[in-house]
Amino acid sequence: MNNSRVLRINGRRYKLNLKRFLLTTLIFFSILGTIAATSIQRINNYDPVTPINLSKETARQFIQLLDSTKQYHVSSNASNNTPPIYALGNNGIIKKILVNARKVSKTNQIYVFRTPYQNGRYSITLPPESLSNGPQVNDSALTMAYPFMFYVSSFNGQPQSINAYNLQNNKKNIFAFSNVVKNANILPVNKNQVKVRLVENAGKTAKVFLTINKNTVSSSSPNDLQYMAPPSDNTSPFIRLVEGVKRIMGNSTVAFLENTWYQTKDFITNLFYSTKKRNQHNDSTRSGGTATADSQKQVLPISKIPPQTLPVSDNSPPLVKSIVYPDPSRSYIRVSLVKINPKLVGFHLAAGTKDPVSVTGIHGTGMIPMSVQRQNNLIGDFNAGFQARDGVYGFMADNQIYQLPKIGLATFCIYKDGKIDIGSWGKEISSTTNMISLRQNLPMLIDNGKLNPLISDQAKWGATVNNAVRVWRSGIGIDGQGKIIYAAGNNLTAETLAHALLSAGSIRAMELDINSYWVTFNFLNHASGSSNGSLVGTKLDPSMTRSPYRYLSPDTRDFFYLTLKTPAHPS
């Protein structure tokens, strides 16, 4: 069938494909109809509202309506003993109420209830909209300074942030407490300002004013209450693409592709080194000479690797670097080790700009503080563990709890007195008393000097890359004298990583992050003779992907950095 037609316009002939023309017309009007329907829906849903003063009697009636649902309970504001309830509407009719309420067996949250008005009476529509960050968050001190609603968000009994929610554009501004706070209240000052009264754990009290300027809010004292800017993202476009594909196709699909790639790469690499070694041996045999240094290098069976490769004496230097070859089947695989003396070196844990994010919405700066960068005692930094997307791992930095620790997970702890420990939560470690920071990641790799019995279980040691696949891996352990050992290398399985840590004397150890883009360890020192004291970074392993200055500017992921407690020993 011929779908073409010939048209004559002003004496000219035009050939028209009728089928293509009709299809194009259909698509055009479909798009136009979708746009029109969306616009009409937005117009119908647009319901401009403004604050309406609630009388005590009307507020009491709404509270009774909420109580009658047997699902929501409204408590009074602690600061002024008034019910935390506000009304929005127009023409004197209340369209919605905002209330600080507790759902049965849940925490206090901020809810928005629609309030239909018929026959002179109000009712409440369920379920309400929640303005809170999640079910683990406890919200309090609800205060309105239209168009903003202000409230305190707490986690695990600890106030962490003030939320300023814009009712006109539904955007939330988060202000984080700079120090650990025991109690915080919000009081109205005028239509453009509220006052935050806070008490820190150390007993210090402070008053901070939050001022509204059009659609923004500013803090009068960022040293006490600082605005949390939207998280920056320095991740490479390729990694963002991979993460996007994971969200669309799922982890299992991407894991299969990653496994195929890494297995192919390992096969080619192993074939290359095997051929190279065989050629070197043949050349040596033909010439009658001695074998090359590489062919002479003896890689002992794993079970016979010497238990110590680093000095462990009490007067050891702050950092000692070494290399081990833990895989007899692949003599080219090497693991770089750094033994760190906690008596001389301070450990610090910093949250990234995007990971982890507390349930209250606070996040870290993702960089070593500028005040620390300017000091002369900054000596190194290294990666932490998996991101929250790969599992919920306990995290606390500088006494701020982002996620509660989970039973059975490997935990790296930093205490107030500078002591460091690694152990399984609920076994070796079970309390945050006197602890300032902790980081969890997977089960223990090594416990009591023995490998985890599930070390060969592929799914245990990388949610996206199976244990059988050889990739960049990192881990950290503690020896019998309390020294800390960091290990990292390419083409590792969880088992070869564990043997490298065992060879350095680890009695307990945990895996940290994996894959080349995330594994990082850098030595840092100030350039001698530099007029501005600029930092010089050196990678532990030159083949590590990321810049040695990675954590000197905002990074998406959490990390550790190291500072000298005393002047460095000569090494």
Short mmCIF file of C-alpha atoms in Angstrom, two decimals, residues 107-110 130-139 151-163 172 174-176 228 351-364 388 391-397 400-406:
data_model
loop_
_atom_site.label_atom_id
_atom_site.label_comp_id
_atom_site.label_asym_id
_atom_site.label_seq_id
_atom_site.Cartn_x
_atom_site.Cartn_y
_atom_site.Cartn_z
CA THR A 107 8.16 9.60 67.72
CA ASN A 108 6.87 13.18 67.73
CA GLN A 109 6.68 14.53 64.20
CA ILE A 110 5.31 17.52 62.32
CA SER A 130 4.64 14.48 57.40
CA LEU A 131 7.23 17.26 57.24
CA SER A 132 9.71 15.24 59.30
CA ASN A 133 12.86 13.58 57.98
CA GLY A 134 11.95 10.03 58.97
CA PRO A 135 10.40 7.73 61.57
CA GLN A 136 13.50 7.78 63.81
CA VAL A 137 13.43 11.57 64.18
CA ASN A 138 11.80 13.26 67.15
CA ASP A 139 10.56 16.80 66.39
CA TYR A 151 11.09 23.08 64.73
CA VAL A 152 13.87 21.15 66.50
CA SER A 153 14.87 17.72 65.18
CA SER A 154 16.47 15.23 67.56
CA PHE A 155 17.89 11.74 67.15
CA ASN A 156 18.50 9.26 69.95
CA GLY A 157 17.59 11.98 72.48
CA GLN A 158 20.12 14.44 71.03
CA PRO A 159 18.94 17.71 69.38
CA GLN A 160 20.84 18.00 66.11
CA SER A 161 19.21 20.63 63.93
CA ILE A 162 16.64 23.37 63.48
CA ASN A 163 14.40 23.00 60.43
CA LYS A 172 13.46 23.07 53.89
CA ILE A 174 18.42 23.02 57.87
CA PHE A 175 20.55 24.64 60.56
CA ALA A 176 22.89 22.29 62.46
CA MET A 228 23.65 23.42 56.14
CA ALA A 351 31.45 12.99 57.61
CA GLY A 352 31.14 13.54 53.86
CA THR A 353 28.85 16.04 52.17
CA LYS A 354 26.47 13.30 51.00
CA ASP A 355 27.37 10.23 53.02
CA PRO A 356 26.49 9.52 55.68
CA VAL A 357 23.49 11.81 56.18
CA SER A 358 21.90 11.82 59.59
CA VAL A 359 18.22 11.00 59.90
CA THR A 360 17.78 14.64 60.99
CA GLY A 361 19.27 15.87 57.71
CA ILE A 362 22.66 17.10 58.92
CA HIS A 363 25.76 16.23 56.90
CA GLY A 364 29.48 16.89 57.07
CA ALA A 388 24.76 4.10 53.48
CA GLY A 391 23.67 -0.95 54.21
CA VAL A 392 22.86 0.89 57.41
CA TYR A 393 26.10 1.22 59.37
CA GLY A 394 26.50 2.97 62.70
CA PHE A 395 28.24 6.33 62.48
CA MET A 396 29.19 8.99 65.03
CA ALA A 397 31.59 11.89 64.47
CA GLN A 400 27.12 13.68 66.75
CA ILE A 401 25.27 10.42 66.11
CA TYR A 402 24.26 10.00 62.46
CA GLN A 403 23.19 6.34 62.65
CA LEU A 404 22.96 4.06 65.68
CA PRO A 405 25.47 1.17 65.84
CA LYS A 406 24.15 -2.26 64.87
#
